[in-house]
Coordinates of C-alpha atoms in Angstrom, one line a residue:
X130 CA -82.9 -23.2 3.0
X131 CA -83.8 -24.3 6.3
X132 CA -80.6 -25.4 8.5
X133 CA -81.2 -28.9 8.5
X134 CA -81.7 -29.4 4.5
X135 CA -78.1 -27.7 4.6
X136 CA -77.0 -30.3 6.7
X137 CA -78.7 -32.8 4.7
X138 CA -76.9 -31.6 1.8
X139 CA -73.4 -31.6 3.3
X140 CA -73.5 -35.1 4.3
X141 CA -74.8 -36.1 0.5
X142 CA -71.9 -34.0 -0.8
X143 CA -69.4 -35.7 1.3
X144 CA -71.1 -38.7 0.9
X145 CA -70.5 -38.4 -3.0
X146 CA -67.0 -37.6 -2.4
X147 CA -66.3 -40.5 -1.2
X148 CA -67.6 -42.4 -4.0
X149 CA -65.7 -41.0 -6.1
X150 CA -62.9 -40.3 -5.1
X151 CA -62.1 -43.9 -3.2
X152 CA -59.1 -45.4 -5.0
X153 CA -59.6 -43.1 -8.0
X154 CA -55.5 -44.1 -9.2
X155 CA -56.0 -47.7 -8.8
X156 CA -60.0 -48.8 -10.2
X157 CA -60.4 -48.4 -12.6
X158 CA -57.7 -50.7 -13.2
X159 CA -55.6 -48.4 -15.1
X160 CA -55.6 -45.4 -17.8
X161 CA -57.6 -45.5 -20.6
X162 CA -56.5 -44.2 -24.0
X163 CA -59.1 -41.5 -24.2
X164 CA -57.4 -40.9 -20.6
X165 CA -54.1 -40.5 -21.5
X166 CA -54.9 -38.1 -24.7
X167 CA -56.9 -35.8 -22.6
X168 CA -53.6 -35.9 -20.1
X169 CA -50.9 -35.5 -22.4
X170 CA -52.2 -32.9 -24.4
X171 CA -53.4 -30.7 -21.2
X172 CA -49.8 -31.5 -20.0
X173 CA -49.1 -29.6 -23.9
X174 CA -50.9 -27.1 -23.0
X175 CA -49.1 -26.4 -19.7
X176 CA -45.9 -26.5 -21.4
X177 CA -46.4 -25.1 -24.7
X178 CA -49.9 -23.4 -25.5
X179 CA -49.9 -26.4 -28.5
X180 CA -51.4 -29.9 -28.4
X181 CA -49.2 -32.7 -29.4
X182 CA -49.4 -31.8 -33.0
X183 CA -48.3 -28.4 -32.4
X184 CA -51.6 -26.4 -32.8
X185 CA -52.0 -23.3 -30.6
X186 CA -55.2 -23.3 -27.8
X187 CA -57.5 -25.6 -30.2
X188 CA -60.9 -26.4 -30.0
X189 CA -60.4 -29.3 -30.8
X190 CA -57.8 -32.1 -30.1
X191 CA -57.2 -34.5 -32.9
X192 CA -55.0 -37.1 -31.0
X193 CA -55.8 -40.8 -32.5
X194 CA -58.3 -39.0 -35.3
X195 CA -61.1 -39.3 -32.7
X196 CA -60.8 -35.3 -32.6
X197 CA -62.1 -35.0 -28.4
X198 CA -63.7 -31.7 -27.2
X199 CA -61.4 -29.0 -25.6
X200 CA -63.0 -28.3 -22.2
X201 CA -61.8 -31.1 -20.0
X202 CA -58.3 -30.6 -21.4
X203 CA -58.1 -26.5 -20.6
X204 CA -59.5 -27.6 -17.1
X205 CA -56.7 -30.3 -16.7
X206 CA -54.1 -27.6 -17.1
X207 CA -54.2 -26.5 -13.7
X208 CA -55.2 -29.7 -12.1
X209 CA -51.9 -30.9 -14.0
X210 CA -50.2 -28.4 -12.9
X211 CA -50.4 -28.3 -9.4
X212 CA -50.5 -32.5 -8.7
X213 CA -48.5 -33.4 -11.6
X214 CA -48.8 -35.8 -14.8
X215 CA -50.6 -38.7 -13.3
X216 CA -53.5 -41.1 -12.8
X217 CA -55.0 -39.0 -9.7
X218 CA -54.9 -36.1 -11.3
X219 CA -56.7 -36.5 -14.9
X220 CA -59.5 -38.2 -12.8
X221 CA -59.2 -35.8 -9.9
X222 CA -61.7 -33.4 -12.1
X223 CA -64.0 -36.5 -12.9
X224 CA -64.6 -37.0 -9.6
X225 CA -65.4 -33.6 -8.2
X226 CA -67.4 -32.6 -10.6
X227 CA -69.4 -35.8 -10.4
X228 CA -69.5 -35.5 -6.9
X229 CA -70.3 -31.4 -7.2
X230 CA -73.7 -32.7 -9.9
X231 CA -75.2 -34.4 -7.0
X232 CA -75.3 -31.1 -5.0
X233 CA -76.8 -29.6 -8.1
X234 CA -79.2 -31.9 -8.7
X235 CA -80.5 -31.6 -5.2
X236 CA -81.2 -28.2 -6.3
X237 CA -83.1 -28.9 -9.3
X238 CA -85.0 -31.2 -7.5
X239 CA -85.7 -28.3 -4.6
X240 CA -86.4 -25.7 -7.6
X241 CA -88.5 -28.4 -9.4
X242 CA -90.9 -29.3 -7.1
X243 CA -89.8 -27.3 -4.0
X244 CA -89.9 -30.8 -1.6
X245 CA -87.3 -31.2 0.8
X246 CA -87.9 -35.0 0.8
X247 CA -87.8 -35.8 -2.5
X248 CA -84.8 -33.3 -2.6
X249 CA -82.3 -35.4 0.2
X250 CA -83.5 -38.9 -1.6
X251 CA -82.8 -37.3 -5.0
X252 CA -79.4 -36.7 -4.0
X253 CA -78.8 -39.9 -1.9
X254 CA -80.1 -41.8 -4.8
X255 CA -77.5 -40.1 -7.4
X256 CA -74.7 -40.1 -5.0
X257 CA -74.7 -43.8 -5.1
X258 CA -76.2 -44.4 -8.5
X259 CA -73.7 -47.2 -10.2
X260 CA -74.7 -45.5 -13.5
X261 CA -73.4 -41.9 -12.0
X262 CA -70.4 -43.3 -10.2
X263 CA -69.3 -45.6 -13.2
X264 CA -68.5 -42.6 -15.3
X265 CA -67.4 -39.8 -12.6
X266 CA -64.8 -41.7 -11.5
X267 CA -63.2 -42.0 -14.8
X268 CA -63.3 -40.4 -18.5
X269 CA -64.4 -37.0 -16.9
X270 CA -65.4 -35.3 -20.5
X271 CA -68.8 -36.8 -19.7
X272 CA -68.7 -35.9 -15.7
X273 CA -68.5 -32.4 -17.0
X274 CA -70.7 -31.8 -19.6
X275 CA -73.8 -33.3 -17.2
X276 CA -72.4 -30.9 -14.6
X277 CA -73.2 -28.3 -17.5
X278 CA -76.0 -29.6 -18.4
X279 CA -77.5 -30.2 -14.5
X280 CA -76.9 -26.6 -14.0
X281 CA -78.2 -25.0 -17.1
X282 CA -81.6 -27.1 -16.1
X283 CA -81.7 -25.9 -12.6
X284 CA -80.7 -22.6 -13.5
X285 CA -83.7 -22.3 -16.8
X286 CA -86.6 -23.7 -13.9
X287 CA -85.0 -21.1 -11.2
X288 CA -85.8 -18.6 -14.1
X289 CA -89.3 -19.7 -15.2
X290 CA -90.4 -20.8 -11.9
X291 CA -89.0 -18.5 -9.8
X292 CA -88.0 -15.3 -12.0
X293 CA -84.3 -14.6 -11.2
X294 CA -83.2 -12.9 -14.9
X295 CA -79.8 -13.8 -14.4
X296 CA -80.8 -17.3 -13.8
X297 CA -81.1 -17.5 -17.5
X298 CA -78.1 -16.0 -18.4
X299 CA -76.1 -19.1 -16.3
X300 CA -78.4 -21.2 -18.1
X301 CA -77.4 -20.4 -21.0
X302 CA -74.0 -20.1 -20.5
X303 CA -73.8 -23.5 -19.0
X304 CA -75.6 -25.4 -22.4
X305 CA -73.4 -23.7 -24.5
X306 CA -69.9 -24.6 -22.4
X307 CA -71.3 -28.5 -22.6
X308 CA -70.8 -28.2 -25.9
X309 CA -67.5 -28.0 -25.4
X310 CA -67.2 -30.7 -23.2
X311 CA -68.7 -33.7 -25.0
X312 CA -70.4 -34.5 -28.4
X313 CA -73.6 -36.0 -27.3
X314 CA -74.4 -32.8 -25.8
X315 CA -74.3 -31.0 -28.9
X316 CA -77.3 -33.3 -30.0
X317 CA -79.3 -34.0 -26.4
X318 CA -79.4 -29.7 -25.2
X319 CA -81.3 -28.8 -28.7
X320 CA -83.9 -31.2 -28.1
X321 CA -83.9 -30.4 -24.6
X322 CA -84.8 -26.9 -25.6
X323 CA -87.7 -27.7 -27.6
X324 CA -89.0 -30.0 -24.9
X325 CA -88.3 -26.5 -22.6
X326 CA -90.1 -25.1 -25.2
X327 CA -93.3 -27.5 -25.3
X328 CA -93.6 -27.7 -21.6
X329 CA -92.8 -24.2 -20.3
X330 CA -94.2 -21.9 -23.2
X331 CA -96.2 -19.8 -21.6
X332 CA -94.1 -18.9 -18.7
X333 CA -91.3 -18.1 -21.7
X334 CA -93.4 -15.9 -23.8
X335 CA -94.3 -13.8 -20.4
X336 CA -90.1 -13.6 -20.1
X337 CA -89.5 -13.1 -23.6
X338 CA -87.5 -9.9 -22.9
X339 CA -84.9 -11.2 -21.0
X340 CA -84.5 -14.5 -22.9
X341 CA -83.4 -12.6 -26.1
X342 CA -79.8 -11.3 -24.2
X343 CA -79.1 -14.1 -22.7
X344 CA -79.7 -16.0 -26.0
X345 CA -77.1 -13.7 -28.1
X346 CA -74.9 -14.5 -24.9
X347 CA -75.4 -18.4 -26.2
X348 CA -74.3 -17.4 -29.7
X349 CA -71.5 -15.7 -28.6
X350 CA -70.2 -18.3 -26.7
X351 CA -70.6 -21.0 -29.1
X352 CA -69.3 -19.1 -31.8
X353 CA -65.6 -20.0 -31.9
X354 CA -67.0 -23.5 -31.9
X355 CA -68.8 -23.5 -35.6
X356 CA -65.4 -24.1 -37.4
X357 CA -64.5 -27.2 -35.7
X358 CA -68.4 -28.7 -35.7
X359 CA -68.0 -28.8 -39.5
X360 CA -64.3 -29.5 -40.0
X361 CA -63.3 -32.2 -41.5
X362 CA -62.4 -34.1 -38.4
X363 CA -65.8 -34.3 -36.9
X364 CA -67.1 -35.6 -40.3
X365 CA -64.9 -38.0 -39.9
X366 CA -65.7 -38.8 -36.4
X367 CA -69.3 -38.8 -37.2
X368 CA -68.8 -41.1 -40.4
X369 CA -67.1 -43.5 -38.3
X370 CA -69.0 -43.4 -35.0
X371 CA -72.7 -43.0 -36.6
X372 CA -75.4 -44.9 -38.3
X373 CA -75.0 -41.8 -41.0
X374 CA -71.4 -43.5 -42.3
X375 CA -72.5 -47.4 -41.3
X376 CA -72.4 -49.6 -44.3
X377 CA -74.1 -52.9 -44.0
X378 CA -71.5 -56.1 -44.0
X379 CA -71.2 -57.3 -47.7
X380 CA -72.0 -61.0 -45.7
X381 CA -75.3 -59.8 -43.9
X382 CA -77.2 -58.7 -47.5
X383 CA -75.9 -61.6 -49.3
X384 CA -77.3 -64.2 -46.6
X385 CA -80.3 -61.8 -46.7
X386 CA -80.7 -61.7 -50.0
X387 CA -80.9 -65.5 -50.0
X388 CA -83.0 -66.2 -47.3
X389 CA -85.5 -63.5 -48.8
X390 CA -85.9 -66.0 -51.8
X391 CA -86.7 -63.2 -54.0
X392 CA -84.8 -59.8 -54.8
X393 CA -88.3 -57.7 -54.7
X394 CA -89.0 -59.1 -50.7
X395 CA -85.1 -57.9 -49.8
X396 CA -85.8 -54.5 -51.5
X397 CA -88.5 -54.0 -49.9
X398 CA -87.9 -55.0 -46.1
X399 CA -84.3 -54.5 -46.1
X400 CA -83.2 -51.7 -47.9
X401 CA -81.7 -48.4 -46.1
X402 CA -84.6 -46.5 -45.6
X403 CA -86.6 -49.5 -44.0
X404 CA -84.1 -51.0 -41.9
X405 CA -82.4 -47.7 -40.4
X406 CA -85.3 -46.3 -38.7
X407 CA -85.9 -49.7 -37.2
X408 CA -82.5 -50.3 -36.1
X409 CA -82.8 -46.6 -34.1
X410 CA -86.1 -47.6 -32.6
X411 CA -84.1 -50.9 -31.3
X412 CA -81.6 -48.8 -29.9
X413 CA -83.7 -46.8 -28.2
X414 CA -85.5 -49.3 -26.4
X415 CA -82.5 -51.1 -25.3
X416 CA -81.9 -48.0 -23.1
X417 CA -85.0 -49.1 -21.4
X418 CA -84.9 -53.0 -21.4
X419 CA -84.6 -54.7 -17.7
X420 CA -81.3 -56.7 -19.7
X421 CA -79.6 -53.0 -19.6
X422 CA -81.0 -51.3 -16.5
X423 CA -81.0 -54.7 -14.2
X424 CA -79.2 -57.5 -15.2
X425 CA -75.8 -56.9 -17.4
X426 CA -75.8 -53.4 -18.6
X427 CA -73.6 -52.7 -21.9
X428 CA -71.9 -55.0 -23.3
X429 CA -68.6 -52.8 -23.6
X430 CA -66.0 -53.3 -20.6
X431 CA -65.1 -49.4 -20.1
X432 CA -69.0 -49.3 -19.5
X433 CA -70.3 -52.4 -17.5
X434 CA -70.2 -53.4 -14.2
X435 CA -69.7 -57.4 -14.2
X436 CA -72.8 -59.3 -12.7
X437 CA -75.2 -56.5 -13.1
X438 CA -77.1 -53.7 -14.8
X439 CA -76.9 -50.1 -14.3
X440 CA -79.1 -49.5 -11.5
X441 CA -79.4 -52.1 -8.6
X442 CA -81.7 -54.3 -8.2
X443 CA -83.9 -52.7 -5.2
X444 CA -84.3 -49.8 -7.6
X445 CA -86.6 -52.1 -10.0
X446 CA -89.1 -52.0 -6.7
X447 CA -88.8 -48.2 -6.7
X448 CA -89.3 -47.9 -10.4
X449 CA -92.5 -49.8 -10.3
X450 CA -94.0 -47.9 -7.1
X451 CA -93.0 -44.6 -9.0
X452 CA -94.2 -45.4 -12.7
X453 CA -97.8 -46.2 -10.8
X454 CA -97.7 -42.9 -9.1
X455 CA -96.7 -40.8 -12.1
X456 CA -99.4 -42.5 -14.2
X457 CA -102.0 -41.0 -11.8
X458 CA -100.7 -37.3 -11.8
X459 CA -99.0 -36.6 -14.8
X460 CA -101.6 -34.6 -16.6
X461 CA -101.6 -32.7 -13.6
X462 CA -98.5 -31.5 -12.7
X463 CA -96.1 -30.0 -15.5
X464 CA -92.8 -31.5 -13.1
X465 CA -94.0 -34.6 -13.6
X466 CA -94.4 -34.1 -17.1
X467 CA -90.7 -32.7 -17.4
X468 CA -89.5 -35.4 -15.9
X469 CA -90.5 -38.2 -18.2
X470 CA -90.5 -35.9 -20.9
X471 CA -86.7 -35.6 -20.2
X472 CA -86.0 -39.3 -19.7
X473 CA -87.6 -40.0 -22.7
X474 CA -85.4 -38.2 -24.8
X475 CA -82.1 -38.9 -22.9
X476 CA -81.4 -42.1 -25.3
X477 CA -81.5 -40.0 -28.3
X478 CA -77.7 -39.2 -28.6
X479 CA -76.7 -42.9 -28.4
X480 CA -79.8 -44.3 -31.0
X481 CA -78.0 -42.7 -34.0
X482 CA -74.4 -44.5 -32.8
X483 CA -73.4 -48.2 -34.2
X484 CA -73.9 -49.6 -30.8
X485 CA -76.8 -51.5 -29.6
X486 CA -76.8 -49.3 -26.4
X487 CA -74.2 -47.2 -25.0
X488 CA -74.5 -45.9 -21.3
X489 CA -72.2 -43.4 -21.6
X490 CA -73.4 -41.5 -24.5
X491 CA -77.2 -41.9 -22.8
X492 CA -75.6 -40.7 -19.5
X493 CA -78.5 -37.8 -18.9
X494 CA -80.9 -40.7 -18.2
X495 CA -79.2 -41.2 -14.7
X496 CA -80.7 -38.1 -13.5
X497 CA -84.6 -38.3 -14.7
X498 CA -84.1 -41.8 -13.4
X499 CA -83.3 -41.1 -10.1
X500 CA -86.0 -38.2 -9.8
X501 CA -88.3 -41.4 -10.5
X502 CA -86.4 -43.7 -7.7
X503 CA -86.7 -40.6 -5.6
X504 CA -91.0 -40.5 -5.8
X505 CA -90.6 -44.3 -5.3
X506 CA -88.9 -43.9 -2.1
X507 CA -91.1 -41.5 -0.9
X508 CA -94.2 -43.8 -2.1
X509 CA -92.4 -46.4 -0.4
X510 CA -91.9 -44.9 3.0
X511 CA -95.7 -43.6 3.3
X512 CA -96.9 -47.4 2.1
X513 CA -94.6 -48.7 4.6
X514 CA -96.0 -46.0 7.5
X515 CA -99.4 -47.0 6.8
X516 CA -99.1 -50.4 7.6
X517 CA -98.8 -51.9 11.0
X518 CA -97.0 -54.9 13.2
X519 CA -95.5 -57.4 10.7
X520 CA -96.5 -56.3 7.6
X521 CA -94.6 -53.2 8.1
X522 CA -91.5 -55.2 9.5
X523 CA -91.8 -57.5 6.5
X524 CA -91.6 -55.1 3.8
X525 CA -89.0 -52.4 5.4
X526 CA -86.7 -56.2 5.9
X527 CA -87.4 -56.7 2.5
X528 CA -86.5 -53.4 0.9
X529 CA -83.7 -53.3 3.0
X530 CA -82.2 -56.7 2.8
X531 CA -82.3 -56.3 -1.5
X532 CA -80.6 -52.9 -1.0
X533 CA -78.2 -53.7 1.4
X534 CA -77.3 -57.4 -0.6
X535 CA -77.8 -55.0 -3.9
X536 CA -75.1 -52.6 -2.8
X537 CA -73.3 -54.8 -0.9
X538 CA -72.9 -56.7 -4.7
X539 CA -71.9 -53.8 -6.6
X540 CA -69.4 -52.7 -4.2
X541 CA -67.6 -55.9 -4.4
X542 CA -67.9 -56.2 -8.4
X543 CA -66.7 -52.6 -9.2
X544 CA -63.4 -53.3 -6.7
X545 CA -62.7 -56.8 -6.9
X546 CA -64.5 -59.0 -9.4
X547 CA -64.9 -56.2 -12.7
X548 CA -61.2 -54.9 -12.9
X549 CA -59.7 -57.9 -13.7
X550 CA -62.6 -58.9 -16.4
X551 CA -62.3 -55.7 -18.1
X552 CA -58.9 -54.5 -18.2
X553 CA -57.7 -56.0 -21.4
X554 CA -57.2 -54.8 -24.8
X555 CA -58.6 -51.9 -26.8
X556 CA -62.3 -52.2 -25.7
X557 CA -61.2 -52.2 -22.0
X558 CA -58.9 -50.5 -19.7
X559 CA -55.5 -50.4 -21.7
X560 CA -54.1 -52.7 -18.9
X561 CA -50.7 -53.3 -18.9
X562 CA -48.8 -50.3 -20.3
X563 CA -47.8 -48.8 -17.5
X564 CA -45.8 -51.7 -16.5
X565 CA -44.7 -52.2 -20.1
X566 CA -43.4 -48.2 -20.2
X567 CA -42.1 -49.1 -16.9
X568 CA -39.9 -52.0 -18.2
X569 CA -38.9 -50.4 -21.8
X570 CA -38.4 -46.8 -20.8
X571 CA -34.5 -47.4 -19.1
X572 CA -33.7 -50.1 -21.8
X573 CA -34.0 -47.7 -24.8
X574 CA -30.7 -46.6 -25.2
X575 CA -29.8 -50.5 -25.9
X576 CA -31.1 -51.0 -29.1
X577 CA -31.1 -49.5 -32.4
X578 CA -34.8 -49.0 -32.7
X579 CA -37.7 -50.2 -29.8
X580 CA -41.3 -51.4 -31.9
X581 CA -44.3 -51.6 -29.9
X582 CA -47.1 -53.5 -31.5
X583 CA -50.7 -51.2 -32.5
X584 CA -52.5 -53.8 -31.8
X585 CA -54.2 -52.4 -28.8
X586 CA -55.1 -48.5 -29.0
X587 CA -52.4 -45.6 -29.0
X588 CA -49.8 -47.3 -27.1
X589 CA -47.6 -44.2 -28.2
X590 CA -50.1 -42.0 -26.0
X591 CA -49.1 -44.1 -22.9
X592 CA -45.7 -43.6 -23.6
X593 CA -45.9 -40.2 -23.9
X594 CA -47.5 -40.4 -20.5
X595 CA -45.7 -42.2 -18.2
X596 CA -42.2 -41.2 -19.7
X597 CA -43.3 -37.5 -19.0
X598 CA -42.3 -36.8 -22.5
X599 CA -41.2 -32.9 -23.2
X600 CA -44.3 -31.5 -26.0
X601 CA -41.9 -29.3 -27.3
X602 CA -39.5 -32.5 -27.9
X603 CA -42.7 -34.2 -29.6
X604 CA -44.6 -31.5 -31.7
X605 CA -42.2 -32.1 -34.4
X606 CA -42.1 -35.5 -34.7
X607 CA -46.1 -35.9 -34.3
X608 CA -47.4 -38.1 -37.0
X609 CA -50.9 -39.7 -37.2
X610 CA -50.9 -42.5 -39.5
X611 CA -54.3 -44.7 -41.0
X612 CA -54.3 -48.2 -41.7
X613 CA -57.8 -47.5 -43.6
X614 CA -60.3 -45.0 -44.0
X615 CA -61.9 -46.6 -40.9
X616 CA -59.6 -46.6 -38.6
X617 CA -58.6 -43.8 -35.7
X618 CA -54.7 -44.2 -36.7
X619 CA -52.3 -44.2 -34.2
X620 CA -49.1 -42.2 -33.8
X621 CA -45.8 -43.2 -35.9
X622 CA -43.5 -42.5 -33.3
X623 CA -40.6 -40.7 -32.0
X624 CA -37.1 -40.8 -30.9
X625 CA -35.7 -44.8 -30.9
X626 CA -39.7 -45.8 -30.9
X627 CA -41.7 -46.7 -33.7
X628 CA -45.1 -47.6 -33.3
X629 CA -46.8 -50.2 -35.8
X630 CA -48.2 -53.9 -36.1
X631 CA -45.5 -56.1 -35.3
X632 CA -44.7 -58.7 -38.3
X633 CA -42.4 -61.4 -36.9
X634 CA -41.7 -63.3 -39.8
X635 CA -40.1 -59.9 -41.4
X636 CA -39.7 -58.4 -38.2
X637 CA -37.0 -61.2 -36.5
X638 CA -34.9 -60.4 -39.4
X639 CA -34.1 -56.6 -37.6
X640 CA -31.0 -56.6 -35.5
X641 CA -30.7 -55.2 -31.7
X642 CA -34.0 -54.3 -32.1
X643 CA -36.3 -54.3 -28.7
X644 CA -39.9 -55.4 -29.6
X645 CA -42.8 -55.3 -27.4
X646 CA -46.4 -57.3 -28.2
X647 CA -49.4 -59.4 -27.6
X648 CA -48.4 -63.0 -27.6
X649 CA -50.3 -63.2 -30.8
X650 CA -48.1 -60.9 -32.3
X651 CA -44.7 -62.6 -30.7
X652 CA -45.3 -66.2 -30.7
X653 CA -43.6 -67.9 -28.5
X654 CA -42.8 -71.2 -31.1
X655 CA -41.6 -68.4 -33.8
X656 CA -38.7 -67.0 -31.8
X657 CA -35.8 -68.7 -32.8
X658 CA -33.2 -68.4 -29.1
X659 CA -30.5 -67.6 -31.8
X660 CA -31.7 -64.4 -32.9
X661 CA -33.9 -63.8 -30.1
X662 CA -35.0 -64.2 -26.6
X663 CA -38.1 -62.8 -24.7
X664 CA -36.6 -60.9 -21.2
X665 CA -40.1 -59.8 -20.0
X666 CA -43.5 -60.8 -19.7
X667 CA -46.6 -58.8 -18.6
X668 CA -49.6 -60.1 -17.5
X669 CA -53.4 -59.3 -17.0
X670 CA -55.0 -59.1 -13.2
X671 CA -56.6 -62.2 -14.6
X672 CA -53.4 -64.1 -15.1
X673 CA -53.4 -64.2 -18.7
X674 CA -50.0 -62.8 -20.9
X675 CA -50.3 -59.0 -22.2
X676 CA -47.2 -58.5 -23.5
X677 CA -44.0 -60.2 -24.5
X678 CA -41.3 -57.9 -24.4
X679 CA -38.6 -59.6 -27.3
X680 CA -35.0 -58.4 -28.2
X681 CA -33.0 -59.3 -31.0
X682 CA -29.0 -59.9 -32.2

């Protein structure tokens, strides 16, 4: 690699870095759930060699019932180790790795179609990519399976284009580690294989011989793994996350039914087999839609970026300049062909999930994608050579002015106008109990028992967090309880703390008891100042009330 591409890469390194790792503790607005299990149980580990229920080095970590792959939490040891339990440090490895992707995609790119150009925009383009940045900054089980997955690509084109055999082997290797690092993985790298298989075949079959080590290596490593992907756990997990456990509201067939006029007509265009495939083929093209990409993204707030879709709005000039290009050479060159190949099935782990689209679980899109806003650039700077005297000043202004306003934008939404909208409640940030562990955690001596209401996600994981709770302390006292076959559960409790919905009509009856709740939960006209008072509220960035904070007689 000539001097100056190392340069280049450098800066885009350091560049990425400083994406990521800008106010890492503080925007997100807080920890999420998912957050605070990975912490506490790497903190287990640390401490123990057990998760919080007591198991010894699983592959899997039950926590809520949502049963999380082990990588990211064996990685945290260390990490946790060394900084300590906090924020920075279960998203320190979120942000390096996302930040260390971008240097590996600049050498896919390189390897892929060997153009130092297209390498340095490839990797300028994902270093800034919303998309990228939204989930490397945060929830870093994701940030390190793409690593995984990034490398295992560039690594299997190193092989078949260049002929290294132990490129293979780290190919390899690095599928079958994503597989411990996130789900979707476990369903994306298979197909990515076949389309491996499809595109590069004959280059294969002429390496045959060394493919057949490194592919026992693959079996070896995913070995310990086969348990867990068929325990009773991930059933679970897949019943409740999929489209293979989704019952259709009672409410939908019935106004179905009726507005079919006749029970023949809803047999035939609404039953399972019918409607299913269509509803994955909706999903699917969601991923695509200029409503997702462009204009407001997924609709979940852990996901979106307030005001705008996942990639910015100067990219939609790119996209168009590179669709026309690839339409023109794709029969031609195979990297082309790989490219959209792989963006095209991207979407496929998220199609068979509940939600309409979901960026995070369609996250390998972000990289074809900017391959394809890479060739647009380049288009876009040889259209913009050719011309001369205004015409070239106009449209370098233009592209310039829409980047600069569509950065500008998403720099000010994803630090000042998203964490406020999105830090409430169980579908966004789990904003407020820090502040509420903060408040409770010297009181609890005071009272007989301390309730916190269930009605946002594992609150009892956030306690366990901030109050640096001993494992060994917790491990016997663990206890996942279910409201309904449907539900995650939450933990019971431990110590003076019990976990559960708050009923305040039954609940006001409980002496020197310290309870702690949405409003909903603790309204204000219900508490009766003889038997109880509220001495704390906590509040939303917004403004709005989080949680009263009630004790009793």
């Amino acid at each position: 690699m000539k001097t100056s591409l190392k340069f280049s890469l450098l800066l885009i390194f350091l560049l990425a870095l400083g994406m990521r790792f800008y106010k890492i503790s503080k925007v997100p607005a807080s920890l999420n759930w998912d957050e605070a299990a990975f912490a506490y149980n790497a903190y287990s580990i640390l401490e123990t060699g057990k998760d919080e229920y007591g198991y010894s080095f699983p592959l899997e970590f039950k926590s809520v019932g949502d049963y999380k792959c082990p990588l990211f939490v064996y990685l945290s040891v260390p990490v946790i180790k060394y900084l300590g339990l906090n924020e920075f440090s279960i998203r320190f490895l979120s942000s390096f790795f996302g930040a260390l992707t971008v240097v590996v995609f600049f050498m896919l790119v390189k390897e892929l179609f060997n153009d130092d150009r297209l390498s340095v925009l490839s990797g300028i383009i994902l270093s800034i990519s919303p998309w990228h940045l939204q989930f490397t900054r945060a929830q870093g089980d994701v940030a390190i399976s793409s690593f995984l997955v990034i490398l295992g690509i560039w690594q299997f084109l190193a092989w078949v284009k260049g002929g290294k055999k132990a490129s293979i082997f780290v190919s390899i290797a690095s599928f079958a580690l994503s597989f411990y690092a996130y789900f979707s993985e476990r369903f994306f790298v298979p197909v990515l294989a076949l389309l491996f298989v499809f595109i590069f075949r004959k280059e294969i079959l002429e390496k045959r011989k060394t493919l057949v080590p490194a592919s026992f290596l693959g079996l070896v490593l995913l070995f310990p793994l086969i348990s867990t992907m068929v325990s009773s756990g991930q059933k679970s997990k897949i019943l409740m996350t999929t489209i293979f456990g989704y019952r259709r509201p009672a409410e939908y067939l019935s106004r179905m039914l009726y507005e079919d006029h006749f029970p023949i007509l809803f047999k035939v265009f609404h039953h399972p087999l019918v409607e299913y495939p269509w509803m994955t083929v909706d999903r699917y093209l969601n991923h695509f839609s200029p409503k997702f990409l462009f204009i407001e993204g997924p609709k979940d707030d852990r996901q979106r970026i307030e005001g705008m879709g996942m990639l910015y709005w100067s990219d939609a000039v790119l996209l168009v300049l590179a669709l026309a290009s690839i339409a023109g050479g794709i029969k031609k060159r195979k990297e082309l062909f790989f490219v959209m190949g792989w963006l095209s099935i991207s979407p496929l782990p998220s199609i068979i999930t509940r939600d309409p689209v979901h960026a995070r679980r369609a996250f390998n899109m972000v990289y074809p994608l900017c391959i394809i806003l890479a060739i647009g650039m380049v288009k876009f700077i040889d259209l913009v050579r050719q011309k001369k005297g205004l015409i070239k000043i106009f449209l370098s202004s233009f592209f310039f002015l829409l980047f600069a306003w569509s950065f500008s934008f998403y720099l000010l939404s994803y630090y000042v106008f998203t964490p406020p909208r999105t830090a409430a409640g169980p579908g966004g940030w789990n904003y407020g109990y820090k502040e509420l562990v903060e408040y409770v955690s010297p009181l609890k001596e005071n009272y007989n028992k301390v309730v916190i209401d269930t009605s946002y996600q594992g609150p009892y994981l956030f306690f366990l967090f901030y109050e640096k709770y001993p494992p060994l302390k917790y491990q016997p006292q663990a206890q996942l309880v279910k409201k309904n076959e449907f539900s995650l559960g939450e933990g019971k409790g431990y110590d003076s703390y019990e976990f559960r919905d708050i009923y305040w009509p039954k609940d006001r009856g409980l002496k020197n008891t310290l309870f702690a709740g949405s409003p909903e939960r603790l309204p204000l006209q219900d508490i009766d100042p003889k038997e109880a008072r509220i001495i704390k509220k906590i509040y939303f960035p917004d403004g709005r009330e989080a949680f009263y904070v009630v004790e009793t007689f």
